[in-house]
């Protein structure tokens, strides 16, 4: 390891060049991905812990690159954010999700709330986007709570973006708001109270800790009690075992999401499993 450390500088420049080349290619491909219809939304069911049924789904973007195959959002979303391409991608995600929700309702009479992820960059560069979104919701005659927007704690800390007003206009429009990855950032109780959010998503690192130590259990219990006192419902992320499910259910967690129930699946798969009426 020491050897490597000493030699690192030697290899630094070529690998930087390689990285820059890779990045430029990625940006170029990303610019064309929407037109070429290379994006797809996968859906991961969110389970109501009390009713034991799927009532929501998180839409997660997938990029099927013509040469490289599946590129994970963890790889291309940050690049899309740095280049501003996230705005166009985010609008595509919203439109797809809204159309899907409308289709499920009109064709199958099924109301499943779809959560979409909205990057802080989208709030920053928004322009008229939000009124376009509202116009589409009206056009599709969607139930007011058909769409939920997942935001991260970082957004709440950035006062410059007029976040309070924006989240208020979400509320007026009936769009619900989830605070994603809760516990990984810096937001405090005060933030939860100030921004009238509907759901708090306990980050999967907390869910994982339920297995290993009793502090993890106490922490989740405390988050749930606190959220409920503030009128916020709780969604646990990354639930992989029955053990974690049982602890969370006992602690009064409202919803859960994770591989225990299902991985994110393609639209046809999601519809086959969760949207068609049981006697279909
Ligand atoms: P996220 O919003 O926290 O989404 C949850 C991630 O955890 C997803 O990864 C999901 O597949 C994964 N996951 C769900 N259940 C489990 C589990 O039980 N165990 C484990 N180990 N993982 C689980 P994915 O789909 O790769 O997405 C990664 C991140 O990319 C998302 O994290 C989100 O920040 C971002 N992302 C995905 N789609 C979009 C999008 O449409 N727009 C934006 N802005 N970001 C997106
Ligand atoms: Ca999310
Ligand atoms: Ca998350
Ligand atoms: Ca509330």
PDB file of C-alpha atoms in Angstrom, residues 12-268:
ATOM      1  CA  UNK A  12      -1.912  10.576 -11.798  1.00  0.00           C
ATOM      2  CA  UNK A  13      -1.750  12.492 -15.053  1.00  0.00           C
ATOM      3  CA  UNK A  14      -2.563   9.725 -17.517  1.00  0.00           C
ATOM      4  CA  UNK A  15      -5.469   8.506 -15.403  1.00  0.00           C
ATOM      5  CA  UNK A  16      -6.757  12.046 -15.117  1.00  0.00           C
ATOM      6  CA  UNK A  17      -6.693  12.271 -18.886  1.00  0.00           C
ATOM      7  CA  UNK A  18      -8.444   8.974 -19.167  1.00  0.00           C
ATOM      8  CA  UNK A  19     -11.069  10.119 -16.733  1.00  0.00           C
ATOM      9  CA  UNK A  20     -11.580  13.387 -18.616  1.00  0.00           C
ATOM     10  CA  UNK A  21     -12.020  11.470 -21.856  1.00  0.00           C
ATOM     11  CA  UNK A  22     -14.458   9.076 -20.259  1.00  0.00           C
ATOM     12  CA  UNK A  23     -16.399  11.968 -18.788  1.00  0.00           C
ATOM     13  CA  UNK A  24     -16.652  13.838 -22.069  1.00  0.00           C
ATOM     14  CA  UNK A  25     -17.925  10.741 -23.806  1.00  0.00           C
ATOM     15  CA  UNK A  26     -20.449  10.217 -21.026  1.00  0.00           C
ATOM     16  CA  UNK A  27     -21.710  13.804 -21.297  1.00  0.00           C
ATOM     17  CA  UNK A  28     -22.026  13.512 -25.074  1.00  0.00           C
ATOM     18  CA  UNK A  29     -23.992  10.270 -24.777  1.00  0.00           C
ATOM     19  CA  UNK A  30     -26.114  11.694 -21.973  1.00  0.00           C
ATOM     20  CA  UNK A  31     -27.147  14.635 -24.159  1.00  0.00           C
ATOM     21  CA  UNK A  32     -28.623  12.254 -26.716  1.00  0.00           C
ATOM     22  CA  UNK A  33     -30.071   9.707 -24.354  1.00  0.00           C
ATOM     23  CA  UNK A  34     -33.536  11.259 -24.070  1.00  0.00           C
ATOM     24  CA  UNK A  35     -34.049  11.652 -27.812  1.00  0.00           C
ATOM     25  CA  UNK A  36     -32.780   8.153 -28.403  1.00  0.00           C
ATOM     26  CA  UNK A  37     -35.193   6.845 -25.779  1.00  0.00           C
ATOM     27  CA  UNK A  38     -32.457   5.159 -23.783  1.00  0.00           C
ATOM     28  CA  UNK A  39     -33.931   6.012 -20.385  1.00  0.00           C
ATOM     29  CA  UNK A  40     -36.434   3.872 -18.604  1.00  0.00           C
ATOM     30  CA  UNK A  41     -38.167   4.174 -15.270  1.00  0.00           C
ATOM     31  CA  UNK A  42     -38.057   1.234 -12.914  1.00  0.00           C
ATOM     32  CA  UNK A  43     -40.501   1.086 -10.038  1.00  0.00           C
ATOM     33  CA  UNK A  44     -39.882  -0.142  -6.522  1.00  0.00           C
ATOM     34  CA  UNK A  45     -42.967  -0.892  -4.428  1.00  0.00           C
ATOM     35  CA  UNK A  46     -43.444   0.856  -1.091  1.00  0.00           C
ATOM     36  CA  UNK A  47     -45.407  -1.226   1.383  1.00  0.00           C
ATOM     37  CA  UNK A  48     -47.941   0.044   3.897  1.00  0.00           C
ATOM     38  CA  UNK A  49     -46.770  -1.782   7.029  1.00  0.00           C
ATOM     39  CA  UNK A  50     -50.150  -1.871   8.713  1.00  0.00           C
ATOM     40  CA  UNK A  51     -52.265  -2.825   5.721  1.00  0.00           C
ATOM     41  CA  UNK A  52     -49.495  -5.046   4.306  1.00  0.00           C
ATOM     42  CA  UNK A  53     -50.071  -3.840   0.778  1.00  0.00           C
ATOM     43  CA  UNK A  54     -48.343  -1.819  -1.904  1.00  0.00           C
ATOM     44  CA  UNK A  55     -49.753   1.693  -2.016  1.00  0.00           C
ATOM     45  CA  UNK A  56     -46.815   3.653  -3.418  1.00  0.00           C
ATOM     46  CA  UNK A  57     -43.825   3.188  -5.674  1.00  0.00           C
ATOM     47  CA  UNK A  58     -40.550   5.003  -6.133  1.00  0.00           C
ATOM     48  CA  UNK A  59     -39.601   5.687  -9.743  1.00  0.00           C
ATOM     49  CA  UNK A  60     -35.886   5.088 -10.300  1.00  0.00           C
ATOM     50  CA  UNK A  61     -34.235   5.983 -13.572  1.00  0.00           C
ATOM     51  CA  UNK A  62     -32.296   3.446 -15.641  1.00  0.00           C
ATOM     52  CA  UNK A  63     -30.068   4.214 -18.582  1.00  0.00           C
ATOM     53  CA  UNK A  64     -29.580   1.472 -21.134  1.00  0.00           C
ATOM     54  CA  UNK A  65     -26.506   2.669 -22.984  1.00  0.00           C
ATOM     55  CA  UNK A  66     -26.251   1.253 -26.540  1.00  0.00           C
ATOM     56  CA  UNK A  67     -22.628   0.104 -26.032  1.00  0.00           C
ATOM     57  CA  UNK A  68     -22.119  -0.068 -22.279  1.00  0.00           C
ATOM     58  CA  UNK A  69     -25.439  -1.580 -21.277  1.00  0.00           C
ATOM     59  CA  UNK A  70     -27.007  -0.569 -18.002  1.00  0.00           C
ATOM     60  CA  UNK A  71     -25.351   2.512 -16.468  1.00  0.00           C
ATOM     61  CA  UNK A  72     -26.363   3.065 -12.845  1.00  0.00           C
ATOM     62  CA  UNK A  73     -27.873   6.386 -11.739  1.00  0.00           C
ATOM     63  CA  UNK A  74     -25.133   6.589  -9.125  1.00  0.00           C
ATOM     64  CA  UNK A  75     -22.741   7.019 -12.062  1.00  0.00           C
ATOM     65  CA  UNK A  76     -24.609   9.358 -14.403  1.00  0.00           C
ATOM     66  CA  UNK A  77     -26.877  11.448 -12.137  1.00  0.00           C
ATOM     67  CA  UNK A  78     -23.928  13.355 -10.599  1.00  0.00           C
ATOM     68  CA  UNK A  79     -22.619  14.105 -14.114  1.00  0.00           C
ATOM     69  CA  UNK A  80     -26.097  15.190 -15.195  1.00  0.00           C
ATOM     70  CA  UNK A  81     -26.214  17.500 -12.181  1.00  0.00           C
ATOM     71  CA  UNK A  82     -22.833  19.057 -12.912  1.00  0.00           C
ATOM     72  CA  UNK A  83     -23.746  19.736 -16.535  1.00  0.00           C
ATOM     73  CA  UNK A  84     -27.300  20.926 -15.967  1.00  0.00           C
ATOM     74  CA  UNK A  85     -28.653  18.013 -18.029  1.00  0.00           C
ATOM     75  CA  UNK A  86     -30.507  16.913 -14.906  1.00  0.00           C
ATOM     76  CA  UNK A  87     -33.216  19.464 -15.659  1.00  0.00           C
ATOM     77  CA  UNK A  88     -34.210  17.862 -18.927  1.00  0.00           C
ATOM     78  CA  UNK A  89     -33.875  14.386 -17.446  1.00  0.00           C
ATOM     79  CA  UNK A  90     -35.910  15.391 -14.404  1.00  0.00           C
ATOM     80  CA  UNK A  91     -38.713  16.734 -16.566  1.00  0.00           C
ATOM     81  CA  UNK A  92     -38.733  13.524 -18.547  1.00  0.00           C
ATOM     82  CA  UNK A  93     -39.007  11.553 -15.281  1.00  0.00           C
ATOM     83  CA  UNK A  94     -41.882  13.704 -14.072  1.00  0.00           C
ATOM     84  CA  UNK A  95     -43.815  13.390 -17.339  1.00  0.00           C
ATOM     85  CA  UNK A  96     -43.343   9.635 -17.497  1.00  0.00           C
ATOM     86  CA  UNK A  97     -44.404   9.183 -13.870  1.00  0.00           C
ATOM     87  CA  UNK A  98     -47.454  11.416 -14.216  1.00  0.00           C
ATOM     88  CA  UNK A  99     -48.574   9.637 -17.402  1.00  0.00           C
ATOM     89  CA  UNK A 100     -48.104   6.284 -15.719  1.00  0.00           C
ATOM     90  CA  UNK A 101     -50.093   7.288 -12.679  1.00  0.00           C
ATOM     91  CA  UNK A 102     -52.913   8.579 -14.879  1.00  0.00           C
ATOM     92  CA  UNK A 103     -52.918   5.355 -16.916  1.00  0.00           C
ATOM     93  CA  UNK A 104     -53.092   3.147 -13.832  1.00  0.00           C
ATOM     94  CA  UNK A 105     -56.054   5.113 -12.597  1.00  0.00           C
ATOM     95  CA  UNK A 106     -58.075   5.345 -15.805  1.00  0.00           C
ATOM     96  CA  UNK A 107     -57.339   1.837 -17.099  1.00  0.00           C
ATOM     97  CA  UNK A 108     -57.240  -0.144 -13.876  1.00  0.00           C
ATOM     98  CA  UNK A 109     -58.853   2.091 -11.279  1.00  0.00           C
ATOM     99  CA  UNK A 110     -55.733   1.746  -9.163  1.00  0.00           C
ATOM    100  CA  UNK A 111     -54.318   4.642  -7.145  1.00  0.00           C
ATOM    101  CA  UNK A 112     -50.625   4.129  -6.523  1.00  0.00           C
ATOM    102  CA  UNK A 113     -48.686   7.188  -5.533  1.00  0.00           C
ATOM    103  CA  UNK A 114     -45.463   7.577  -7.510  1.00  0.00           C
ATOM    104  CA  UNK A 115     -42.441   9.155  -5.860  1.00  0.00           C
ATOM    105  CA  UNK A 116     -39.874  10.836  -8.062  1.00  0.00           C
ATOM    106  CA  UNK A 117     -36.437  12.065  -7.061  1.00  0.00           C
ATOM    107  CA  UNK A 118     -35.781  15.747  -7.578  1.00  0.00           C
ATOM    108  CA  UNK A 119     -32.220  16.971  -7.434  1.00  0.00           C
ATOM    109  CA  UNK A 120     -31.456  20.297  -5.698  1.00  0.00           C
ATOM    110  CA  UNK A 121     -30.090  21.532  -9.038  1.00  0.00           C
ATOM    111  CA  UNK A 122     -33.576  21.240 -10.498  1.00  0.00           C
ATOM    112  CA  UNK A 123     -34.862  23.625  -7.838  1.00  0.00           C
ATOM    113  CA  UNK A 124     -32.076  26.041  -8.610  1.00  0.00           C
ATOM    114  CA  UNK A 125     -32.579  26.161 -12.390  1.00  0.00           C
ATOM    115  CA  UNK A 126     -36.302  25.687 -12.350  1.00  0.00           C
ATOM    116  CA  UNK A 127     -37.627  28.686 -14.276  1.00  0.00           C
ATOM    117  CA  UNK A 128     -41.186  27.972 -15.391  1.00  0.00           C
ATOM    118  CA  UNK A 129     -40.808  24.253 -15.011  1.00  0.00           C
ATOM    119  CA  UNK A 130     -43.057  24.010 -12.011  1.00  0.00           C
ATOM    120  CA  UNK A 131     -46.014  25.670 -13.708  1.00  0.00           C
ATOM    121  CA  UNK A 132     -45.510  23.294 -16.649  1.00  0.00           C
ATOM    122  CA  UNK A 133     -45.664  20.398 -14.217  1.00  0.00           C
ATOM    123  CA  UNK A 134     -48.880  21.714 -12.718  1.00  0.00           C
ATOM    124  CA  UNK A 135     -50.396  22.163 -16.164  1.00  0.00           C
ATOM    125  CA  UNK A 136     -49.623  18.537 -16.992  1.00  0.00           C
ATOM    126  CA  UNK A 137     -51.169  17.310 -13.730  1.00  0.00           C
ATOM    127  CA  UNK A 138     -54.341  19.265 -14.500  1.00  0.00           C
ATOM    128  CA  UNK A 139     -54.384  18.003 -18.060  1.00  0.00           C
ATOM    129  CA  UNK A 140     -54.125  14.400 -16.852  1.00  0.00           C
ATOM    130  CA  UNK A 141     -56.761  15.092 -14.194  1.00  0.00           C
ATOM    131  CA  UNK A 142     -54.577  13.445 -11.601  1.00  0.00           C
ATOM    132  CA  UNK A 143     -55.649  13.014  -7.991  1.00  0.00           C
ATOM    133  CA  UNK A 144     -53.915  15.671  -5.964  1.00  0.00           C
ATOM    134  CA  UNK A 145     -51.640  13.289  -4.112  1.00  0.00           C
ATOM    135  CA  UNK A 146     -50.757  11.121  -7.107  1.00  0.00           C
ATOM    136  CA  UNK A 147     -47.190  12.378  -7.161  1.00  0.00           C
ATOM    137  CA  UNK A 148     -44.685  12.702  -4.351  1.00  0.00           C
ATOM    138  CA  UNK A 149     -41.389  14.513  -4.755  1.00  0.00           C
ATOM    139  CA  UNK A 150     -38.345  13.208  -2.890  1.00  0.00           C
ATOM    140  CA  UNK A 151     -35.858  15.869  -1.878  1.00  0.00           C
ATOM    141  CA  UNK A 152     -32.643  15.614   0.119  1.00  0.00           C
ATOM    142  CA  UNK A 153     -31.641  17.368   3.284  1.00  0.00           C
ATOM    143  CA  UNK A 154     -29.065  19.506   1.501  1.00  0.00           C
ATOM    144  CA  UNK A 155     -31.842  21.387  -0.240  1.00  0.00           C
ATOM    145  CA  UNK A 156     -33.382  22.512   3.033  1.00  0.00           C
ATOM    146  CA  UNK A 157     -30.073  23.977   4.163  1.00  0.00           C
ATOM    147  CA  UNK A 158     -29.747  26.162   1.091  1.00  0.00           C
ATOM    148  CA  UNK A 159     -31.837  29.212   1.862  1.00  0.00           C
ATOM    149  CA  UNK A 160     -30.858  30.917  -1.405  1.00  0.00           C
ATOM    150  CA  UNK A 161     -33.241  28.923  -3.542  1.00  0.00           C
ATOM    151  CA  UNK A 162     -36.449  30.118  -1.962  1.00  0.00           C
ATOM    152  CA  UNK A 163     -37.081  26.589  -0.861  1.00  0.00           C
ATOM    153  CA  UNK A 164     -39.732  27.491   1.687  1.00  0.00           C
ATOM    154  CA  UNK A 165     -41.899  29.203  -0.917  1.00  0.00           C
ATOM    155  CA  UNK A 166     -41.386  26.452  -3.447  1.00  0.00           C
ATOM    156  CA  UNK A 167     -42.364  23.734  -1.028  1.00  0.00           C
ATOM    157  CA  UNK A 168     -45.416  25.783  -0.103  1.00  0.00           C
ATOM    158  CA  UNK A 169     -46.479  25.892  -3.729  1.00  0.00           C
ATOM    159  CA  UNK A 170     -46.081  22.105  -3.854  1.00  0.00           C
ATOM    160  CA  UNK A 171     -48.448  21.892  -0.924  1.00  0.00           C
ATOM    161  CA  UNK A 172     -50.952  24.198  -2.627  1.00  0.00           C
ATOM    162  CA  UNK A 173     -50.836  21.988  -5.708  1.00  0.00           C
ATOM    163  CA  UNK A 174     -51.382  18.851  -3.620  1.00  0.00           C
ATOM    164  CA  UNK A 175     -48.001  17.373  -4.470  1.00  0.00           C
ATOM    165  CA  UNK A 176     -46.564  15.575  -1.464  1.00  0.00           C
ATOM    166  CA  UNK A 177     -42.969  15.891  -0.338  1.00  0.00           C
ATOM    167  CA  UNK A 178     -40.622  13.262   1.118  1.00  0.00           C
ATOM    168  CA  UNK A 179     -37.331  13.965   2.800  1.00  0.00           C
ATOM    169  CA  UNK A 180     -34.963  11.339   1.351  1.00  0.00           C
ATOM    170  CA  UNK A 181     -31.915   9.728   2.993  1.00  0.00           C
ATOM    171  CA  UNK A 182     -32.868  11.106   6.392  1.00  0.00           C
ATOM    172  CA  UNK A 183     -30.064  10.954   8.924  1.00  0.00           C
ATOM    173  CA  UNK A 184     -27.184  11.228   6.481  1.00  0.00           C
ATOM    174  CA  UNK A 185     -27.102  15.017   6.295  1.00  0.00           C
ATOM    175  CA  UNK A 186     -27.323  17.836   8.737  1.00  0.00           C
ATOM    176  CA  UNK A 187     -30.960  18.701   9.003  1.00  0.00           C
ATOM    177  CA  UNK A 188     -32.350  19.040  12.471  1.00  0.00           C
ATOM    178  CA  UNK A 189     -35.718  18.878  14.130  1.00  0.00           C
ATOM    179  CA  UNK A 190     -36.094  22.570  13.409  1.00  0.00           C
ATOM    180  CA  UNK A 191     -35.901  21.923   9.675  1.00  0.00           C
ATOM    181  CA  UNK A 192     -38.480  19.192   9.812  1.00  0.00           C
ATOM    182  CA  UNK A 193     -40.835  21.572  11.533  1.00  0.00           C
ATOM    183  CA  UNK A 194     -40.127  24.556   9.321  1.00  0.00           C
ATOM    184  CA  UNK A 195     -40.649  22.735   6.033  1.00  0.00           C
ATOM    185  CA  UNK A 196     -44.009  21.098   6.059  1.00  0.00           C
ATOM    186  CA  UNK A 197     -42.972  17.764   4.617  1.00  0.00           C
ATOM    187  CA  UNK A 198     -45.237  14.719   4.439  1.00  0.00           C
ATOM    188  CA  UNK A 199     -42.798  11.829   4.658  1.00  0.00           C
ATOM    189  CA  UNK A 200     -39.393  11.176   6.052  1.00  0.00           C
ATOM    190  CA  UNK A 201     -37.365   8.344   4.573  1.00  0.00           C
ATOM    191  CA  UNK A 202     -35.013   6.702   7.042  1.00  0.00           C
ATOM    192  CA  UNK A 203     -31.774   6.089   5.189  1.00  0.00           C
ATOM    193  CA  UNK A 204     -30.780   2.502   4.512  1.00  0.00           C
ATOM    194  CA  UNK A 205     -27.641   2.835   6.635  1.00  0.00           C
ATOM    195  CA  UNK A 206     -29.929   3.072   9.686  1.00  0.00           C
ATOM    196  CA  UNK A 207     -32.007   0.124   8.578  1.00  0.00           C
ATOM    197  CA  UNK A 208     -28.837  -1.917   8.188  1.00  0.00           C
ATOM    198  CA  UNK A 209     -27.753  -1.055  11.730  1.00  0.00           C
ATOM    199  CA  UNK A 210     -30.922  -2.570  13.147  1.00  0.00           C
ATOM    200  CA  UNK A 211     -29.262  -5.965  12.816  1.00  0.00           C
ATOM    201  CA  UNK A 212     -26.010  -5.131  14.512  1.00  0.00           C
ATOM    202  CA  UNK A 213     -26.659  -3.041  17.583  1.00  0.00           C
ATOM    203  CA  UNK A 214     -29.379  -1.960  19.954  1.00  0.00           C
ATOM    204  CA  UNK A 215     -28.453   1.711  19.514  1.00  0.00           C
ATOM    205  CA  UNK A 216     -29.608   1.342  15.929  1.00  0.00           C
ATOM    206  CA  UNK A 217     -32.996   0.196  17.161  1.00  0.00           C
ATOM    207  CA  UNK A 218     -33.251   3.067  19.646  1.00  0.00           C
ATOM    208  CA  UNK A 219     -32.321   5.546  16.939  1.00  0.00           C
ATOM    209  CA  UNK A 220     -34.990   4.336  14.512  1.00  0.00           C
ATOM    210  CA  UNK A 221     -37.586   4.295  17.268  1.00  0.00           C
ATOM    211  CA  UNK A 222     -36.688   7.848  18.227  1.00  0.00           C
ATOM    212  CA  UNK A 223     -36.891   9.093  14.637  1.00  0.00           C
ATOM    213  CA  UNK A 224     -40.319   7.497  14.219  1.00  0.00           C
ATOM    214  CA  UNK A 225     -41.719   8.946  17.463  1.00  0.00           C
ATOM    215  CA  UNK A 226     -40.335  12.380  16.645  1.00  0.00           C
ATOM    216  CA  UNK A 227     -41.686  12.355  13.085  1.00  0.00           C
ATOM    217  CA  UNK A 228     -45.132  11.311  14.255  1.00  0.00           C
ATOM    218  CA  UNK A 229     -45.207  14.119  16.822  1.00  0.00           C
ATOM    219  CA  UNK A 230     -44.599  16.503  13.914  1.00  0.00           C
ATOM    220  CA  UNK A 231     -47.340  14.922  11.791  1.00  0.00           C
ATOM    221  CA  UNK A 232     -44.858  13.304   9.410  1.00  0.00           C
ATOM    222  CA  UNK A 233     -45.153   9.710   8.222  1.00  0.00           C
ATOM    223  CA  UNK A 234     -42.079   7.497   8.069  1.00  0.00           C
ATOM    224  CA  UNK A 235     -40.799   5.297   5.244  1.00  0.00           C
ATOM    225  CA  UNK A 236     -37.922   2.930   6.021  1.00  0.00           C
ATOM    226  CA  UNK A 237     -35.533   2.398   3.120  1.00  0.00           C
ATOM    227  CA  UNK A 238     -33.378  -0.617   2.355  1.00  0.00           C
ATOM    228  CA  UNK A 239     -35.374  -3.188   4.312  1.00  0.00           C
ATOM    229  CA  UNK A 240     -33.789  -6.501   3.386  1.00  0.00           C
ATOM    230  CA  UNK A 241     -34.704  -8.916   6.193  1.00  0.00           C
ATOM    231  CA  UNK A 242     -37.810 -10.024   8.041  1.00  0.00           C
ATOM    232  CA  UNK A 243     -35.978  -9.137  11.264  1.00  0.00           C
ATOM    233  CA  UNK A 244     -35.632  -5.499  10.176  1.00  0.00           C
ATOM    234  CA  UNK A 245     -39.251  -5.463   9.030  1.00  0.00           C
ATOM    235  CA  UNK A 246     -40.456  -6.739  12.420  1.00  0.00           C
ATOM    236  CA  UNK A 247     -38.475  -4.191  14.428  1.00  0.00           C
ATOM    237  CA  UNK A 248     -39.685  -1.333  12.234  1.00  0.00           C
ATOM    238  CA  UNK A 249     -43.295  -2.529  12.342  1.00  0.00           C
ATOM    239  CA  UNK A 250     -43.117  -2.770  16.141  1.00  0.00           C
ATOM    240  CA  UNK A 251     -41.665   0.718  16.297  1.00  0.00           C
ATOM    241  CA  UNK A 252     -44.705   2.051  14.423  1.00  0.00           C
ATOM    242  CA  UNK A 253     -42.989   2.736  11.093  1.00  0.00           C
ATOM    243  CA  UNK A 254     -45.682   3.540   8.516  1.00  0.00           C
ATOM    244  CA  UNK A 255     -44.150   2.344   5.233  1.00  0.00           C
ATOM    245  CA  UNK A 256     -41.212   0.252   4.110  1.00  0.00           C
ATOM    246  CA  UNK A 257     -39.246  -0.238   0.922  1.00  0.00           C
ATOM    247  CA  UNK A 258     -36.473  -2.675   0.137  1.00  0.00           C
ATOM    248  CA  UNK A 259     -35.322  -5.926  -1.378  1.00  0.00           C
ATOM    249  CA  UNK A 260     -37.339  -7.908   1.209  1.00  0.00           C
ATOM    250  CA  UNK A 261     -40.463  -6.886  -0.700  1.00  0.00           C
ATOM    251  CA  UNK A 262     -39.036  -6.278  -4.149  1.00  0.00           C
ATOM    252  CA  UNK A 263     -36.146  -4.783  -6.068  1.00  0.00           C
ATOM    253  CA  UNK A 264     -36.993  -1.973  -8.470  1.00  0.00           C
ATOM    254  CA  UNK A 265     -38.645  -3.672 -11.472  1.00  0.00           C
ATOM    255  CA  UNK A 266     -39.470  -2.683 -15.038  1.00  0.00           C
ATOM    256  CA  UNK A 267     -42.839  -1.129 -15.805  1.00  0.00           C
ATOM    257  CA  UNK A 268     -44.401  -4.284 -17.322  1.00  0.00           C
TER     258      UNK A 268
END
